């Protein structure tokens, strides 16, 4: 198995569009750099805690 260099950093970016207002998580794995942005709905009624519980419950049901 080859050894890969993995680095992770959070950067603030100046977006060109309004949908990119959130900071980006940038992660480099090998020669590929991934930039991930997070979006939260303003109309959502589910809390983060509720979402995590729901995801865990779904994961357990699949076992």
Short mmCIF file of N, CA and C in Angstrom, two decimals:
data_model
loop_
_atom_site.label_atom_id
_atom_site.label_comp_id
_atom_site.label_asym_id
_atom_site.label_seq_id
_atom_site.Cartn_x
_atom_site.Cartn_y
_atom_site.Cartn_z
N UNK A 1 0.85 -1.17 0.00
CA UNK A 1 0.00 0.00 0.00
C UNK A 1 0.90 1.24 0.00
N UNK A 2 0.62 2.20 -0.85
CA UNK A 2 1.47 3.38 -0.95
C UNK A 2 1.14 4.39 0.15
N UNK A 3 2.15 5.09 0.57
CA UNK A 3 1.99 6.14 1.58
C UNK A 3 1.57 7.42 0.86
N UNK A 4 0.50 8.06 1.32
CA UNK A 4 0.05 9.32 0.74
C UNK A 4 0.21 10.43 1.75
N UNK A 5 0.57 11.60 1.27
CA UNK A 5 0.64 12.76 2.13
C UNK A 5 -0.75 13.37 2.22
N UNK A 6 -1.25 13.51 3.45
CA UNK A 6 -2.59 14.08 3.65
C UNK A 6 -2.46 15.32 4.51
N UNK A 7 -2.96 16.41 4.00
CA UNK A 7 -2.97 17.65 4.76
C UNK A 7 -4.38 18.21 4.71
N UNK A 8 -4.76 18.95 5.76
CA UNK A 8 -6.09 19.54 5.79
C UNK A 8 -5.97 20.94 6.36
N UNK A 9 -6.66 21.87 5.75
CA UNK A 9 -6.67 23.23 6.26
C UNK A 9 -8.02 23.86 5.96
N UNK A 10 -8.42 24.79 6.81
CA UNK A 10 -9.64 25.55 6.57
C UNK A 10 -9.23 26.93 6.11
N UNK A 11 -9.83 27.38 5.03
CA UNK A 11 -9.48 28.68 4.48
C UNK A 11 -10.72 29.50 4.26
N UNK A 12 -10.61 30.79 4.45
CA UNK A 12 -11.68 31.71 4.09
C UNK A 12 -11.43 32.13 2.65
N UNK A 13 -12.48 32.08 1.85
CA UNK A 13 -12.34 32.46 0.45
C UNK A 13 -13.22 33.65 0.15
N UNK A 14 -12.88 34.37 -0.87
CA UNK A 14 -13.71 35.46 -1.35
C UNK A 14 -14.48 34.93 -2.55
N UNK A 15 -15.72 34.54 -2.35
CA UNK A 15 -16.47 33.87 -3.42
C UNK A 15 -16.93 34.82 -4.51
N UNK A 16 -17.10 34.25 -5.68
CA UNK A 16 -17.62 35.02 -6.80
C UNK A 16 -19.14 35.02 -6.81
N UNK A 17 -19.75 33.98 -6.18
CA UNK A 17 -21.20 33.86 -6.15
C UNK A 17 -21.68 33.82 -4.71
N UNK A 18 -22.94 34.21 -4.49
CA UNK A 18 -23.52 34.23 -3.15
C UNK A 18 -23.61 32.83 -2.55
N UNK A 19 -23.75 31.77 -3.36
CA UNK A 19 -23.88 30.41 -2.85
C UNK A 19 -22.57 29.90 -2.26
N UNK A 20 -21.51 30.63 -2.46
CA UNK A 20 -20.20 30.22 -1.95
C UNK A 20 -19.75 31.11 -0.79
N UNK A 21 -20.69 31.63 0.01
CA UNK A 21 -20.33 32.51 1.11
C UNK A 21 -19.61 31.79 2.24
N UNK A 22 -19.86 30.52 2.40
CA UNK A 22 -19.27 29.76 3.50
C UNK A 22 -17.79 29.51 3.25
N UNK A 23 -17.00 29.44 4.32
CA UNK A 23 -15.58 29.08 4.14
C UNK A 23 -15.47 27.68 3.55
N UNK A 24 -14.36 27.40 2.93
CA UNK A 24 -14.15 26.10 2.31
C UNK A 24 -13.20 25.27 3.15
N UNK A 25 -13.43 23.97 3.17
CA UNK A 25 -12.51 23.03 3.78
C UNK A 25 -11.70 22.48 2.62
N UNK A 26 -10.39 22.66 2.69
CA UNK A 26 -9.52 22.21 1.62
C UNK A 26 -8.68 21.05 2.14
N UNK A 27 -8.70 19.94 1.41
CA UNK A 27 -7.94 18.76 1.80
C UNK A 27 -7.21 18.22 0.59
N UNK A 28 -5.91 17.99 0.76
CA UNK A 28 -5.11 17.46 -0.32
C UNK A 28 -4.77 16.02 0.00
N UNK A 29 -5.16 15.12 -0.90
CA UNK A 29 -4.84 13.71 -0.76
C UNK A 29 -4.06 13.31 -2.01
N UNK A 30 -2.80 12.99 -1.80
CA UNK A 30 -1.94 12.69 -2.95
C UNK A 30 -1.79 13.91 -3.81
N UNK A 31 -2.09 13.77 -5.09
CA UNK A 31 -1.97 14.89 -6.02
C UNK A 31 -3.30 15.59 -6.26
N UNK A 32 -4.34 15.17 -5.54
CA UNK A 32 -5.68 15.75 -5.73
C UNK A 32 -6.03 16.65 -4.57
N UNK A 33 -6.51 17.85 -4.85
CA UNK A 33 -6.95 18.78 -3.83
C UNK A 33 -8.47 18.88 -3.89
N UNK A 34 -9.10 18.67 -2.73
CA UNK A 34 -10.56 18.73 -2.63
C UNK A 34 -10.95 19.99 -1.88
N UNK A 35 -11.92 20.73 -2.40
CA UNK A 35 -12.45 21.92 -1.73
C UNK A 35 -13.92 21.66 -1.46
N UNK A 36 -14.30 21.68 -0.18
CA UNK A 36 -15.67 21.35 0.21
C UNK A 36 -16.30 22.56 0.88
N UNK A 37 -17.46 22.92 0.44
CA UNK A 37 -18.22 24.00 1.06
C UNK A 37 -19.45 23.41 1.73
N UNK A 38 -19.89 24.03 2.81
CA UNK A 38 -21.03 23.54 3.57
C UNK A 38 -22.19 24.51 3.38
N UNK A 39 -23.38 23.94 3.23
CA UNK A 39 -24.58 24.76 3.08
C UNK A 39 -25.63 24.29 4.08
N UNK A 40 -26.22 25.21 4.80
CA UNK A 40 -27.29 24.90 5.73
C UNK A 40 -28.56 25.60 5.26
N UNK A 41 -29.65 24.87 5.27
CA UNK A 41 -30.93 25.42 4.84
C UNK A 41 -31.47 26.39 5.88
N UNK A 42 -31.99 27.50 5.43
CA UNK A 42 -32.62 28.48 6.34
C UNK A 42 -34.02 28.05 6.76
N UNK A 43 -34.60 27.10 6.05
CA UNK A 43 -35.96 26.66 6.34
C UNK A 43 -36.02 25.30 7.04
N UNK A 44 -34.88 24.74 7.36
CA UNK A 44 -34.84 23.42 8.00
C UNK A 44 -35.40 23.47 9.41
N UNK A 45 -36.12 22.43 9.79
CA UNK A 45 -36.67 22.34 11.15
C UNK A 45 -35.92 21.31 11.99
N UNK A 46 -35.01 20.57 11.38
CA UNK A 46 -34.25 19.53 12.07
C UNK A 46 -32.94 20.13 12.62
N UNK A 47 -32.68 19.90 13.91
CA UNK A 47 -31.43 20.39 14.49
C UNK A 47 -30.28 19.48 14.10
N UNK A 48 -29.06 19.93 14.32
CA UNK A 48 -27.90 19.11 14.00
C UNK A 48 -27.92 17.84 14.85
N UNK A 49 -28.30 17.96 16.10
CA UNK A 49 -28.39 16.81 16.99
C UNK A 49 -29.42 15.80 16.45
N UNK A 50 -30.58 16.30 16.02
CA UNK A 50 -31.60 15.43 15.44
C UNK A 50 -31.07 14.71 14.20
N UNK A 51 -30.36 15.44 13.38
CA UNK A 51 -29.83 14.87 12.14
C UNK A 51 -28.82 13.76 12.44
N UNK A 52 -27.93 14.00 13.39
CA UNK A 52 -26.93 12.99 13.75
C UNK A 52 -27.61 11.74 14.30
N UNK A 53 -28.60 11.94 15.17
CA UNK A 53 -29.34 10.80 15.71
C UNK A 53 -30.03 10.01 14.60
N UNK A 54 -30.66 10.72 13.65
CA UNK A 54 -31.33 10.06 12.54
C UNK A 54 -30.34 9.28 11.69
N UNK A 55 -29.19 9.87 11.41
CA UNK A 55 -28.18 9.19 10.59
C UNK A 55 -27.64 7.94 11.30
N UNK A 56 -27.40 8.03 12.61
CA UNK A 56 -26.93 6.87 13.37
C UNK A 56 -27.98 5.76 13.39
N UNK A 57 -29.24 6.15 13.58
CA UNK A 57 -30.32 5.17 13.60
C UNK A 57 -30.41 4.46 12.25
N UNK A 58 -30.32 5.20 11.15
CA UNK A 58 -30.37 4.61 9.82
C UNK A 58 -29.18 3.68 9.58
N UNK A 59 -28.02 4.07 10.07
CA UNK A 59 -26.81 3.25 9.91
C UNK A 59 -26.95 1.93 10.67
N UNK A 60 -27.49 1.99 11.87
CA UNK A 60 -27.67 0.77 12.68
C UNK A 60 -28.68 -0.16 12.02
N UNK A 61 -29.74 0.39 11.44
CA UNK A 61 -30.76 -0.43 10.78
C UNK A 61 -30.21 -1.16 9.56
N UNK A 62 -29.17 -0.62 8.95
CA UNK A 62 -28.58 -1.25 7.76
C UNK A 62 -27.64 -2.39 8.12
N UNK A 63 -27.29 -2.53 9.39
CA UNK A 63 -26.36 -3.59 9.81
C UNK A 63 -27.05 -4.93 9.87
#
